[in-house]
Every structure is written in C-alpha cells, then in structure tokens.
Coordinates of C-alpha atoms and ligand atoms in Angstrom, one line a residue:
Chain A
X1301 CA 76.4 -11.0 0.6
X1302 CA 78.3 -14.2 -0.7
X1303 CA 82.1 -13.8 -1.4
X1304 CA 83.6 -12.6 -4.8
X1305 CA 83.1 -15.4 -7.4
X1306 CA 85.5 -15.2 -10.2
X1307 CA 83.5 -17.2 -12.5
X1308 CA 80.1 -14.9 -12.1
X1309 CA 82.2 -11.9 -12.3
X1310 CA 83.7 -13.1 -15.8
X1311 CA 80.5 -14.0 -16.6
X1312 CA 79.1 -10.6 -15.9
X1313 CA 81.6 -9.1 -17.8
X1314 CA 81.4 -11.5 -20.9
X1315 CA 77.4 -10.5 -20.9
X1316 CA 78.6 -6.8 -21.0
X1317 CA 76.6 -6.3 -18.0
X1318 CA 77.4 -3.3 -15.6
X1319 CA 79.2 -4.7 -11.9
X1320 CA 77.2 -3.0 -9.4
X1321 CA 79.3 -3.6 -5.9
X1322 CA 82.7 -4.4 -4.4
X1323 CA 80.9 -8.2 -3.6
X1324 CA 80.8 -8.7 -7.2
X1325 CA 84.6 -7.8 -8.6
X1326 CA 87.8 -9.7 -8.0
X1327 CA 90.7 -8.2 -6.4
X1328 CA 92.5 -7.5 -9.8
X1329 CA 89.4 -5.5 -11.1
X1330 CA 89.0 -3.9 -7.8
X1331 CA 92.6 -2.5 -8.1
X1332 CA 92.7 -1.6 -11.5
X1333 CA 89.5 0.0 -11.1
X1334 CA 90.4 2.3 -8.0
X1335 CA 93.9 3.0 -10.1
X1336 CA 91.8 4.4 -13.4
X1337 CA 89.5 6.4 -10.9
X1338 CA 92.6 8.4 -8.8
X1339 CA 93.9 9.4 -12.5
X1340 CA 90.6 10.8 -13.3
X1341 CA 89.4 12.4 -10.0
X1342 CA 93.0 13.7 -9.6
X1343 CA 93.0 14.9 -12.8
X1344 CA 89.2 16.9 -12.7
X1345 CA 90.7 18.2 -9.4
X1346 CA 94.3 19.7 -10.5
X1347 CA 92.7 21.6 -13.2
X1348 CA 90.5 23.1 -10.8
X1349 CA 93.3 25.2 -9.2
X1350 CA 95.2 25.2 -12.8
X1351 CA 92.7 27.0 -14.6
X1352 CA 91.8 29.7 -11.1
X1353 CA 95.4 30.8 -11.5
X1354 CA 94.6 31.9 -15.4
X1355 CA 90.9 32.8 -14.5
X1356 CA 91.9 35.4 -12.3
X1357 CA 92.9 37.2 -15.8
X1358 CA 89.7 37.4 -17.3
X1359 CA 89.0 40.2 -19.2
X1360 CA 85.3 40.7 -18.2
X1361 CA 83.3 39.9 -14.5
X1362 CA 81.3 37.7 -17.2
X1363 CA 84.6 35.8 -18.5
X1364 CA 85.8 35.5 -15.0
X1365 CA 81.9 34.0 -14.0
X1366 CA 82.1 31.6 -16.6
X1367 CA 85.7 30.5 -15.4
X1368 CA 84.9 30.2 -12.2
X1369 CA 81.6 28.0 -13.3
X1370 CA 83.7 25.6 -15.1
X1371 CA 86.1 25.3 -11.7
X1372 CA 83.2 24.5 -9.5
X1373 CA 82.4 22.0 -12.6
X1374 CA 85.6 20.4 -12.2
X1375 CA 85.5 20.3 -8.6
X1376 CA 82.4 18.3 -8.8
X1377 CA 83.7 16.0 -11.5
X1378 CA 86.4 15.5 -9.2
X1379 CA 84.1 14.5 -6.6
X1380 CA 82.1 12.0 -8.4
X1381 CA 85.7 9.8 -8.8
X1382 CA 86.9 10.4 -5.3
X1383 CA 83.4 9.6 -3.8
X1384 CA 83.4 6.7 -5.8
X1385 CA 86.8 5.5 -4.5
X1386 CA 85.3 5.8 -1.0
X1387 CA 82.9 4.2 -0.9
X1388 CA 85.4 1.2 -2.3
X1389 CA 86.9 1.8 0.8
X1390 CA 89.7 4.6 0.4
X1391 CA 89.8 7.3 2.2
X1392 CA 89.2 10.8 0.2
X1393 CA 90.7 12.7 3.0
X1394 CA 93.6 11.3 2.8
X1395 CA 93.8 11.1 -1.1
X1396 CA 93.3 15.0 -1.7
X1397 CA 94.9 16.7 1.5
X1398 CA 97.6 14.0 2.6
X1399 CA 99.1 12.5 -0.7
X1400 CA 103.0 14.3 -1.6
X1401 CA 102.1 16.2 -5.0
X1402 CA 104.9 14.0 -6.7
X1403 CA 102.1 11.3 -6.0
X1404 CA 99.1 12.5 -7.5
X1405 CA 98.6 10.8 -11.4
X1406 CA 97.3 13.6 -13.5
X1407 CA 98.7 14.6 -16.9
X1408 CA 102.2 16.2 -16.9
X1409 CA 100.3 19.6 -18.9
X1410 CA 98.6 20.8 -15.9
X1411 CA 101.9 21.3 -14.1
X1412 CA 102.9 24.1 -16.7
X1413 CA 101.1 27.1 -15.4
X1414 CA 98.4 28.5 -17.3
X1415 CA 99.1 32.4 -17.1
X1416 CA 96.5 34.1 -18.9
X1417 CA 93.3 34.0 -20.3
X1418 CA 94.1 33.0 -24.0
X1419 CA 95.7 29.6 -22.3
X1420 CA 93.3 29.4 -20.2
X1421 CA 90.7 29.3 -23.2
X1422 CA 93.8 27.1 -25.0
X1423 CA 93.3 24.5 -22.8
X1424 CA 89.4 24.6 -23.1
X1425 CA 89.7 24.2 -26.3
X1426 CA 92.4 21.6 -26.1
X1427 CA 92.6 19.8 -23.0
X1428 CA 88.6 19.4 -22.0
X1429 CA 88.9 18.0 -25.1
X1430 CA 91.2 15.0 -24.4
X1431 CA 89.3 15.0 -21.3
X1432 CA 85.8 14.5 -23.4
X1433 CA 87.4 12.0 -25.5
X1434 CA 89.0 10.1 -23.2
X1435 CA 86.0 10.1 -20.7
X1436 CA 83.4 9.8 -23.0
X1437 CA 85.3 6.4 -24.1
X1438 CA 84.9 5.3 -20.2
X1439 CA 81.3 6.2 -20.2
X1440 CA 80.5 4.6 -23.3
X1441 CA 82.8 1.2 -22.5
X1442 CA 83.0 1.5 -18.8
X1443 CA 81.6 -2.3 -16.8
X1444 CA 81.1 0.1 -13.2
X1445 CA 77.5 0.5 -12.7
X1446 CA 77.9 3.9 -10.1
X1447 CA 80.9 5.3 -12.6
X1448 CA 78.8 4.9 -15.7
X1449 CA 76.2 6.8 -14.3
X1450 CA 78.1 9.5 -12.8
X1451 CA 79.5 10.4 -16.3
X1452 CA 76.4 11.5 -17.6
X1453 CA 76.9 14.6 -16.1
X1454 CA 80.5 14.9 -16.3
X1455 CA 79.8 14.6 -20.0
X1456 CA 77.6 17.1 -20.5
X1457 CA 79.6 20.0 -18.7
X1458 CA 82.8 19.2 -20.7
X1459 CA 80.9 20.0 -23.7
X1460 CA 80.1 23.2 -22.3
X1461 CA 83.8 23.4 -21.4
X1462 CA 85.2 22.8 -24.9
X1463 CA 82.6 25.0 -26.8
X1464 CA 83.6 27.8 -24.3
X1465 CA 87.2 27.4 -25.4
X1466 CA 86.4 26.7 -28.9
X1467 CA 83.9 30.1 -29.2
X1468 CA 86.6 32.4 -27.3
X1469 CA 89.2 31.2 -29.5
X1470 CA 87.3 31.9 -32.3
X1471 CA 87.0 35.5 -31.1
X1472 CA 90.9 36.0 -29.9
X1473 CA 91.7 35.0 -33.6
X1474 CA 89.4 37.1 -35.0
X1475 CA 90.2 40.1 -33.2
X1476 CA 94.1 40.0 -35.2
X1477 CA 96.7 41.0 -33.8
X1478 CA 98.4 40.4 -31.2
X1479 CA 95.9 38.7 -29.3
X1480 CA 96.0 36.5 -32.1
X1481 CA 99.6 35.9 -31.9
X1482 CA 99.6 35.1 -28.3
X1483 CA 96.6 32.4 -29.7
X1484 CA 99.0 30.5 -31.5
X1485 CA 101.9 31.0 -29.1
X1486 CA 99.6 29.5 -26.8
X1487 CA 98.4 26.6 -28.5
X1488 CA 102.3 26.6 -30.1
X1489 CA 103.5 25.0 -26.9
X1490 CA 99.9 23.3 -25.6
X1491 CA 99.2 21.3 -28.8
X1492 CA 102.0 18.9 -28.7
X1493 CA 101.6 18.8 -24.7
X1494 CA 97.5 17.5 -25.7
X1495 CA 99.4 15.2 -27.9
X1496 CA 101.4 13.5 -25.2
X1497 CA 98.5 13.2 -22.8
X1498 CA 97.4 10.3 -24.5
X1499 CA 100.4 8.1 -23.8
X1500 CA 102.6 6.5 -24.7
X1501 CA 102.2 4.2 -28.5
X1502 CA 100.4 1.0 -28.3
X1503 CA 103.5 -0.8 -29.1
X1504 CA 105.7 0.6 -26.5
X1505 CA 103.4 0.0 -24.0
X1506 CA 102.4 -3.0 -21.6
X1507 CA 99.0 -5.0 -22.5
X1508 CA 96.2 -2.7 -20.5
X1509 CA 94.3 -4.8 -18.1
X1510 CA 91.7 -1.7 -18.4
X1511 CA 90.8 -3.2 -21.7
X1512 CA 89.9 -6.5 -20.6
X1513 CA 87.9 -5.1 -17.8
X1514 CA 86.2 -2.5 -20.0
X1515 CA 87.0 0.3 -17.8
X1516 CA 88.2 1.6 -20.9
X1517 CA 87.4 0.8 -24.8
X1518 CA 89.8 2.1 -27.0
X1519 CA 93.5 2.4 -26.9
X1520 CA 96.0 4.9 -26.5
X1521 CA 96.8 4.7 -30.0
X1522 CA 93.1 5.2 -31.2
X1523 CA 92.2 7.8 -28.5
X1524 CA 94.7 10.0 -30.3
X1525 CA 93.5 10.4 -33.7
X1526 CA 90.3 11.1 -32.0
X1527 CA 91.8 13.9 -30.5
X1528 CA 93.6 15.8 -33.8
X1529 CA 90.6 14.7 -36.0
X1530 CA 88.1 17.0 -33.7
X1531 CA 91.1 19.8 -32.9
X1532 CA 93.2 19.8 -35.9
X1533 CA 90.3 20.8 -38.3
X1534 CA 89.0 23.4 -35.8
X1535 CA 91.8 25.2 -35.8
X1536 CA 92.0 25.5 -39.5
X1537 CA 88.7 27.2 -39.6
X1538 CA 89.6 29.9 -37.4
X1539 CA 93.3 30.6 -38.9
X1540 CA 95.5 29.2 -36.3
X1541 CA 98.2 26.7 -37.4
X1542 CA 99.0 23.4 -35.5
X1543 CA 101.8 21.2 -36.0
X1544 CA 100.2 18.2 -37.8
X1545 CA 97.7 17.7 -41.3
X1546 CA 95.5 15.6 -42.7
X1547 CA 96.6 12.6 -44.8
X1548 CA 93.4 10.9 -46.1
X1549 CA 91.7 10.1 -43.4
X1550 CA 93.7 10.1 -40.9
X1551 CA 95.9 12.8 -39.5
X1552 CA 99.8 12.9 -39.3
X1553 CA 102.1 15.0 -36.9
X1554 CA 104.7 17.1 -38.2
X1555 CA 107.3 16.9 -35.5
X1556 CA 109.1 13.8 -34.2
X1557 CA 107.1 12.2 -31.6
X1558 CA 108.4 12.6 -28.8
X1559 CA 110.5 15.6 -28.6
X1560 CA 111.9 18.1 -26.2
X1561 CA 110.2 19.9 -24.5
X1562 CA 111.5 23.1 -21.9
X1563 CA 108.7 23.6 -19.9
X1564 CA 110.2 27.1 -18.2
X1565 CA 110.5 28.7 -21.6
X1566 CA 107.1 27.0 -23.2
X1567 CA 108.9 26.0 -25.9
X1568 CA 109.2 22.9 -27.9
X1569 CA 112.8 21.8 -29.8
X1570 CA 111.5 19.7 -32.5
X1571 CA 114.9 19.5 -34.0
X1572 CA 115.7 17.5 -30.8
X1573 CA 113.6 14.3 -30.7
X1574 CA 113.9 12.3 -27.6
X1575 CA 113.3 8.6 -26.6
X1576 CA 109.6 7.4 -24.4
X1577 CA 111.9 7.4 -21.5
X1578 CA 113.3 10.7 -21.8
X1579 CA 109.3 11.5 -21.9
X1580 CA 108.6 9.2 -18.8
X1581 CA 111.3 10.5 -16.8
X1582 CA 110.1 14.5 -17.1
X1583 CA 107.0 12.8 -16.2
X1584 CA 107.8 11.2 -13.4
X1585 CA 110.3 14.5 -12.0
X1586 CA 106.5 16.5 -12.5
X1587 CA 106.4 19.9 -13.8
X1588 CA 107.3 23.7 -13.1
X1589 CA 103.8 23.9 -10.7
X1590 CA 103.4 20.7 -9.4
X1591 CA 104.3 21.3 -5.8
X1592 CA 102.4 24.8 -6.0
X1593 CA 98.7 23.8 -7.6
X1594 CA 98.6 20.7 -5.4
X1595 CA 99.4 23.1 -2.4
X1596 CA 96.4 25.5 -3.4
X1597 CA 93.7 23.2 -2.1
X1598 CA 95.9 21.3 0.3
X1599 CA 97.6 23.8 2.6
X1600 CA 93.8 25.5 3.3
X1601 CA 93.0 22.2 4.9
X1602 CA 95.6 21.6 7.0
X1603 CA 94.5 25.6 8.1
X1604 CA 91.0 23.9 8.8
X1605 CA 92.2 21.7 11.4
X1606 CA 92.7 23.4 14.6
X1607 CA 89.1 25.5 13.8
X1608 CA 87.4 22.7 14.1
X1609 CA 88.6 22.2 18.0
X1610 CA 90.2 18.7 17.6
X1611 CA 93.4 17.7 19.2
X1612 CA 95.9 19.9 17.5
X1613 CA 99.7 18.2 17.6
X1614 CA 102.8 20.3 19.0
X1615 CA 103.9 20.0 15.5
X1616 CA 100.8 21.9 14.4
X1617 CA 101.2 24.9 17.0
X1618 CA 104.8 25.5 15.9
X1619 CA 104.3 25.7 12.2
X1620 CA 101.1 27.9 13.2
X1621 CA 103.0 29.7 15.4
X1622 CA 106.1 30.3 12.9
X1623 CA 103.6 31.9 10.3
X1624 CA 103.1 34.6 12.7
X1625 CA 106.3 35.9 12.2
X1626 CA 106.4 38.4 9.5
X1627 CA 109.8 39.1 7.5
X1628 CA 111.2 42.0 9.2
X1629 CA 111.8 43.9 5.6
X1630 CA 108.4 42.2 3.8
X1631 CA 104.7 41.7 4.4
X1632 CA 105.3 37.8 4.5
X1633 CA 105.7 35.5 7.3
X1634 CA 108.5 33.2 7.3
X1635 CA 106.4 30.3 6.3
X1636 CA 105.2 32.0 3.0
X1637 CA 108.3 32.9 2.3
X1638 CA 109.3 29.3 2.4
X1639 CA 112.7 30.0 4.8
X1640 CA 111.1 27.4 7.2
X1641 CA 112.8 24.0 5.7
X1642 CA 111.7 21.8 8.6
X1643 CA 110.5 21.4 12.7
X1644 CA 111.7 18.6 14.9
X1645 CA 110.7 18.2 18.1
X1646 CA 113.1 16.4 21.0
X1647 CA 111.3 16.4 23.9
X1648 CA 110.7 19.8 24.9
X1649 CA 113.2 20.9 22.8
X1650 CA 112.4 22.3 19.2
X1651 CA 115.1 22.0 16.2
X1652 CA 114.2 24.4 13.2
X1653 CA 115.8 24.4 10.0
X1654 CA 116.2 27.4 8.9
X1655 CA 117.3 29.3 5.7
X1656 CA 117.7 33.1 4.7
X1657 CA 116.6 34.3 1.5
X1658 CA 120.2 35.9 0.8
X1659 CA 123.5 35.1 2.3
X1660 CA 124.9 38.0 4.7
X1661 CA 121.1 38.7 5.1
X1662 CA 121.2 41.5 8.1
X1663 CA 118.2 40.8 9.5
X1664 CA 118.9 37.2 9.7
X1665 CA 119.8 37.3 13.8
X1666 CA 116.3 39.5 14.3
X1667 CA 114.8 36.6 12.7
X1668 CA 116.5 34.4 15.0
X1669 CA 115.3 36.2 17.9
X1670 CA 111.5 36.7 16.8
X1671 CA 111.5 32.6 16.1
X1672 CA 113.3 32.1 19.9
X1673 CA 110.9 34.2 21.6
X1674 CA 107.5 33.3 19.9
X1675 CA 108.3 29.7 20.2
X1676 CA 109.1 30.1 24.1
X1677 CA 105.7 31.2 24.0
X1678 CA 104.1 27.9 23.0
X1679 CA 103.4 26.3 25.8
X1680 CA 105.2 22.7 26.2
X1681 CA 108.6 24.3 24.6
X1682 CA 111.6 24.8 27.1
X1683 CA 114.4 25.2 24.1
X1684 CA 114.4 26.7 20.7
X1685 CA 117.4 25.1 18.8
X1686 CA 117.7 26.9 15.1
X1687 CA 119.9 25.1 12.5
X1688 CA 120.4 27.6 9.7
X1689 CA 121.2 25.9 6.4
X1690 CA 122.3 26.7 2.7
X1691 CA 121.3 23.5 1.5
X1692 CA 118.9 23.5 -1.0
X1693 CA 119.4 27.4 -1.3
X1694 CA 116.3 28.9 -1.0
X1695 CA 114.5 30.8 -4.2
X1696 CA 111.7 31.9 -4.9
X1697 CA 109.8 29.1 -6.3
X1698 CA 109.9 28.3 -2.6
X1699 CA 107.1 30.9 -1.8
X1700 CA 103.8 29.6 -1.1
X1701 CA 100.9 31.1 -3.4
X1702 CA 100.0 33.0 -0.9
X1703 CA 102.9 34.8 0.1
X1704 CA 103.5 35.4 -4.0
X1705 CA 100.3 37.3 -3.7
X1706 CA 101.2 39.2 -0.7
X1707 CA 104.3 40.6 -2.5
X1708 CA 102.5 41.0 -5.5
X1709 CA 100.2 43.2 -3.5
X1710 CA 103.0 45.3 -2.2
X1711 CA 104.2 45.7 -5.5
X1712 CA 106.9 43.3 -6.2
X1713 CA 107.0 40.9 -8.5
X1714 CA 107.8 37.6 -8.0
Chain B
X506 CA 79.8 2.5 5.5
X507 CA 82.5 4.7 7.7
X508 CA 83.9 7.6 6.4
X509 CA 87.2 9.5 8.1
X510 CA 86.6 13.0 7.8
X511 CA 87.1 16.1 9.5
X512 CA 84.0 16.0 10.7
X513 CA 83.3 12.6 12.6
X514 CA 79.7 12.3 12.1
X515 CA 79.6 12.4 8.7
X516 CA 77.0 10.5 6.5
X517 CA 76.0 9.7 3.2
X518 CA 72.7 11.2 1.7
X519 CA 71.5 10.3 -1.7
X520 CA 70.4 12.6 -4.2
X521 CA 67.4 12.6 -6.7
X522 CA 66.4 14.4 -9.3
X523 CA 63.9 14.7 -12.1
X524 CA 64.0 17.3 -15.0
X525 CA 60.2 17.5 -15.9
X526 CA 57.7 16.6 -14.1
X527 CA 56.6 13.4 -16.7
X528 CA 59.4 11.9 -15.7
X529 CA 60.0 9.6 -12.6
X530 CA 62.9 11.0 -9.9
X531 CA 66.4 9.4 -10.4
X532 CA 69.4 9.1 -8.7
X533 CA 71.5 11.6 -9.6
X534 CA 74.7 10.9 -7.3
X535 CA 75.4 11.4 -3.6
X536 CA 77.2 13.2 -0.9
X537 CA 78.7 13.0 2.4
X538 CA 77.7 15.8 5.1
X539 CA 78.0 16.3 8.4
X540 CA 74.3 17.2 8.8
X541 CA 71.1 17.7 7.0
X542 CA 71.9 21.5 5.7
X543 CA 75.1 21.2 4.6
X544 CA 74.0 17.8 2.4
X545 CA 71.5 20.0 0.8
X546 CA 74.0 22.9 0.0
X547 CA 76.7 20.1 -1.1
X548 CA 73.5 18.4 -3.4
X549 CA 72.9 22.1 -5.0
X550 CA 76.1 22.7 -5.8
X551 CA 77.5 19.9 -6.7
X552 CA 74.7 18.2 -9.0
X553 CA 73.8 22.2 -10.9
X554 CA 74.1 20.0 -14.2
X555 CA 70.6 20.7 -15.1
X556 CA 67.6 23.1 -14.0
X557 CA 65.5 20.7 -12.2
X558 CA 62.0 20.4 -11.6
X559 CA 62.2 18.1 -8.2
X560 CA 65.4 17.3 -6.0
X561 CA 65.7 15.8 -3.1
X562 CA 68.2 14.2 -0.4
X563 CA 68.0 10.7 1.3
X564 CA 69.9 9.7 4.1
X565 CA 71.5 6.6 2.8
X566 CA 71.3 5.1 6.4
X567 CA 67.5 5.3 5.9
X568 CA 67.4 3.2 3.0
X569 CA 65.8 -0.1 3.4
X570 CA 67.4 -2.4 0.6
X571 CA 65.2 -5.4 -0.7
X572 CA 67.5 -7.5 -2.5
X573 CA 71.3 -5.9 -4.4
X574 CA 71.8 -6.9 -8.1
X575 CA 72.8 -10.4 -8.5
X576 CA 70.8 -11.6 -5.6
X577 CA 67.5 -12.1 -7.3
X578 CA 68.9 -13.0 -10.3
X579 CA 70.3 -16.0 -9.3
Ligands
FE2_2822 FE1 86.1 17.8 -15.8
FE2_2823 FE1 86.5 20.3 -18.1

C-alpha cells in the first residue's frame, strides 16, 4: 500500500467519493474521524445502561421485552463505532472498560437518570430522535466507506426506537390523569435537555473540520430545527405542551437559550438564563449519574478478569478480597458500600483508606479487624496499615449499583 | 490486524447476509471472537436488524484480497 497522499485524498473527497482505508486519509481526517466515532459509539453505549435503569419499571413482561430489545439495539450500535475505531487502530478494551467516566463524550442528558417508564418512553420519543437526526445526517453526508454502511442498520432500529416512544406516549396521554401529568413533567425537564444536545449556536462556535471532511452535513444550527420541527408538532397532536411554537416555517423556543438547569430536582429556571460557558462548564463537571452508568458495564469487566485465569495483580486480590467483607449491620460489603477510598501497596505492606458511613460509627473497630485479618490472608501481605479518613465524607451516592440494589432488597431505600 | 482483548486469540470474522433469496449476500458488518461459536452467537445477535434468508461468517484472515480501492483505479 503506497503512503497517505494528500492530494488523492482531497481529490477523493472533492469527487464525493467514499475513503475506504486508513492508507487513503491524512492524519487530520484520521483524527477527526476517530473523535466523531468515540462521541457516537459512547453515546449508543451510555444509553444502553441509561435506559436498563428505567426499563426495569415496565409495566408489562412485553414493555419490559421491548426495552430490553432496544438495549441490545444500542449495544450493537455501539459496537459498529467502537469496531470501527479498532480497526483504525484503538483499542476498544481500553475505550469502554479503562477510560475515567469524566472522559467518555456523550451528551450531558444521559447523566440525569431516567427513573421510570414514562421517561424512559420520553426519551424514545425525544432523544432517539436527536439521535436519528443527527445520525441520519452522518449517514447521508458521511465520506467513510465502513461507517456509511454500518448506519444502514443503525438507522433502521432508531426508527423503531422513536415510533416505540412516540406510540407509548400517545397512550400515557391518553389514559389522563396522572399518568398524563407525569408525561409532561417528564418531557417538562427532557425537552430543553434534547434542545441543548445539539450544541452550542453556529456563531458561538469554532469552524467544524467535520464539515469539510463530510463526516457530517449540516450544522449545529440546522440540526436543531430538524429536531423541534419533527417533536414539537408531535406533541401537539397528542395534548402535551412543550416550551417552543411555530413561527411560519420555522419554530421558535420560548425560554432563553441557555438557561438553568438543576439536574437533582429535574427542573428548569427559565427566569435564570445563563451564558454558553455556564452551559459548557456543567458539561464538562458531567451529571448526577455519570460515575454510576459508566460503572454498570465497566466494574463487570474488571470482575471478568481473574475468571479468565490471567495474571491477576496484588492490587486485584485486595480489592477482591475487601468485597468479601460484609458491613457488620448491612447485607453489603465494604466495597459496595463505597467506604473503600483507596489501596496502596508498599512492599508487603498494604495502606487502605478507609472511611465510615457515620462518624462515632460503633462497628467501625470490627471493621477494622475483619479488613486486618482477611487481608493477612492474602498471601504476599505481611502488614495491613488502615488510614481512616473524613475527607470527602462519604454519602450515599458513593454506593455502587449493586450494593443500592442489595439494600433495596432488604428494604431500605437508598 | 491485532486486537488486545481479554481473550488473546481473538479474530475478526466477517458477516454476510441476504434478505431474499433474489438477492446476492452482502456484507453486513463484522465481529471479533475468540473462536468459531462465539463469532456466530456475536453475528446473531448483534446484526438481528432484519429476518434473513442466508447468513454466514468468514474469517477475515481467510480472505484473499485482489486489489483495495484506489489500487486499480489508478
Ligand atoms: Fe442507537
Ligand atoms: Fe436508539
């Protein structure tokens, strides 16, 4: 294969031709390439656990089925990106299961939880639209040969995704009430969050190499009235108000864009606009779940490890070893719980920091003792050195989703 | 092409497809599997977009390739 020829690649490009291999692009295309394929795969692959959490609260074993369909959907969408970004040399291990959460570049929405199944339809309805818009732009626009193709599919199922949310809706409205009123609470505080996922303006926002490359066609600022002109009207027909109209032909927003937004209390203040970097800067921080969704399909893996029989670290054994130990007044271990704040290992000697889920706790020196002794156990550990700290205080956002689910099971409610 | 995986001896299969059986099989996508069986659950599952008449799995390593785009163009 002959070396990356900028002039035959611009050519290509020029001739709206499809590039076929990494022998063909330049460095800049490769890179802004990869970058447009991490935000989608990451983003197929966040609402995967997003939309489980909610799907747990279908009201049917048929709701629940078709939930679960559209996961193993996304899952597979997901796949197409990632599979494509290995095979231009990244490595998808180490994008899904080794990445901090803070790092993964999907929209801020999917790190407010979805808690039941109105939102979960809610964002059907509203989010696998932006997705169909947004990707149906790439597949329409996009100059990568293998991506191109892959779409077809993804396509095809988002359609199915969006029509489920938009016939459920339907049927919540209908049914009155207040299933209807949790409707439009629902799509109250995920309308405007759709709205943002398109970005920031045109004229706020740095020239898009995506555009010259045609990975994408249209801009942020066109992408948008897409959106509202497909979701807007929709919800007219089935009685549900949104927060914007139509104005001609185009459609207009009722609320300063961008305002605040509390993403604990779902709730927009639309008597408090804000400035893009206000916006960029929640953003950035990543919401309420970020942390706990990305965990869902990470933390199995590391669990997958030492079953398959390779060389397992010290590191490893002791955080294995620590979830063993069960809080002595709960069904949780102590990594569940999230008291574990970190292992260090000096030699033979291991340094945990350790925190208590009250001050005063009174089991806190039984704790002590069941970490010493199990951790004597492991064999290549002489010492057991236990730092306790109050710093971060624990709480119980630090609970794994696991150990939320064991304590749900006992009855409490966290 | 190498991949890092969990599994060492991974390798890449690609998948075909046809809908009816008037039309010719197409590449549908691909997947990476440690062995024959798991490619062919991983091809089921992942590529369930439509109800096929005909799919099958190639090893990609036993792909012979004649000439790649661009190289009998020019
Ligand atoms: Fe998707
Ligand atoms: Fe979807």
């Amino acid at each position: 294969m002959e070396s990356s020829n900028s002039a035959a690649f611009e050519g290509l490009l020029k001739r709206g031709e499809l590039i076929e291999s990494v022998s063909e692009m330049t460095p800049d295309y490769l890179r802004e390439l990869k970058h447009t394929l991490i935000v989608s795969g990451d983003t197929e692959l966040i609402s995967a656990p997003a939309y489980y959490l909610a799907a747990r609260k279908a009201p049917s074993v048929n709701a629940f089925m078709t939930g679960i369909a559209i996961i193993q959907d996304e899952l597979a969408h997901a796949h197409i990106a990632y599979h494509i970004l290995e095979e231009l040399g990244e490595s998808q291990e180490a994008l899904i299961f080794k990445r901090d959460p803070k790092a993964f570049r999907y929209p801020y929405a999917f790190d407010v939880p979805l808690e039941s199944w109105t939102e979960l339809v809610v964002a059907n309805a509203m989010y696998d639209q932006a997705g169909f818009c947004l990707l149906g732009d790439i597949h329409e626009q996009c100059s990568y040969g293998p991506w191109k193709r892959g779409l077809v599919k993804v396509m095809a199922e988002e359609n199915f995704h969006l029509r489920n949310g938009r016939n459920w809706s339907k049927r919540i409205s209908q049914a009155g009430g207040a299933a209807k009123e949790e409707l439009q609470r629902a799509v109250d505080w995920m309308f405007p969050l759709t709205v943002e996922w398109f970005g920031l303006p045109d004229n706020l926002k740095q020239h898009s190499a995506q555009l010259d490359y045609r990975l994408k066609g249209l801009t942020n600022d066109q992408l948008r009235p897409q959106w509202l002109s497909t979701v807007v009207p929709f919800m007219a027909s089935i009685g549900i108000q949104v927060p914007a109209h139509q104005e001609n032909s185009h459609y207009v927003l009722d609320y300063p864009f961008p305002s605040t937004f509390d993403a604990e209390a779902k709730r927009w203040d639309f008597n408090d606009p804000c400035t893009w970097d206000d916006v960029l800067s929640r953003w950035r921080a990543r919401g309420p779940r970020n942390a706990e969704m990305v965990a869902l399909f990470q933390e199995s893996f590391s669990k997958f490890l030492p079953q398959r029989g390779r060389e397992i670290s010290l590191q490893q054994r002791i955080w294995s070893a620590l979830a063993q130990i069960d809080d002595p007044e709960m069904p949780i271990n102590l990594v569940d719980l999230g008291v574990v704040y970190g292992v260090a290992l000096e030699g033979r000697t291991v340094r945990v920091r350790l925190t208590f889920t009250a001050m005063g706790c009174p089991a806190s020196d039984m704790i002590i003792g069941d970490i010493r002794e199990r951790l004597l156990a492991e064999p290549g550990v002489d010492e057991v050195a236990i730092d306790v700290v109050w710093d971060p205080p624990w709480s119980s956002s630090r609970m794994t989703v696991e150990g939320r689910e064991a304590l749900r099971a006992w009855g409490l409610s966290v | 092409m190498g991949f890092v995986r969990v599994h060492h001896d991974v390798q890449e299969y690609e998948v075909f497809a046809r809908k009816t059986r008037l039309e010719p099989l197409r590449q549908v996508g691909a997947v990476v599997a440690p062995d024959d069986e798991l490619a062919m659950a991983y091809a089921r599952a992942t590529y369930d977009e439509e109800r096929w008449v005909e799919m099958m799995i190639v090893p990609k390593a036993a792909v012979i390739q004649l000439w790649a785009p661009g190289e009998a163009e020019a």
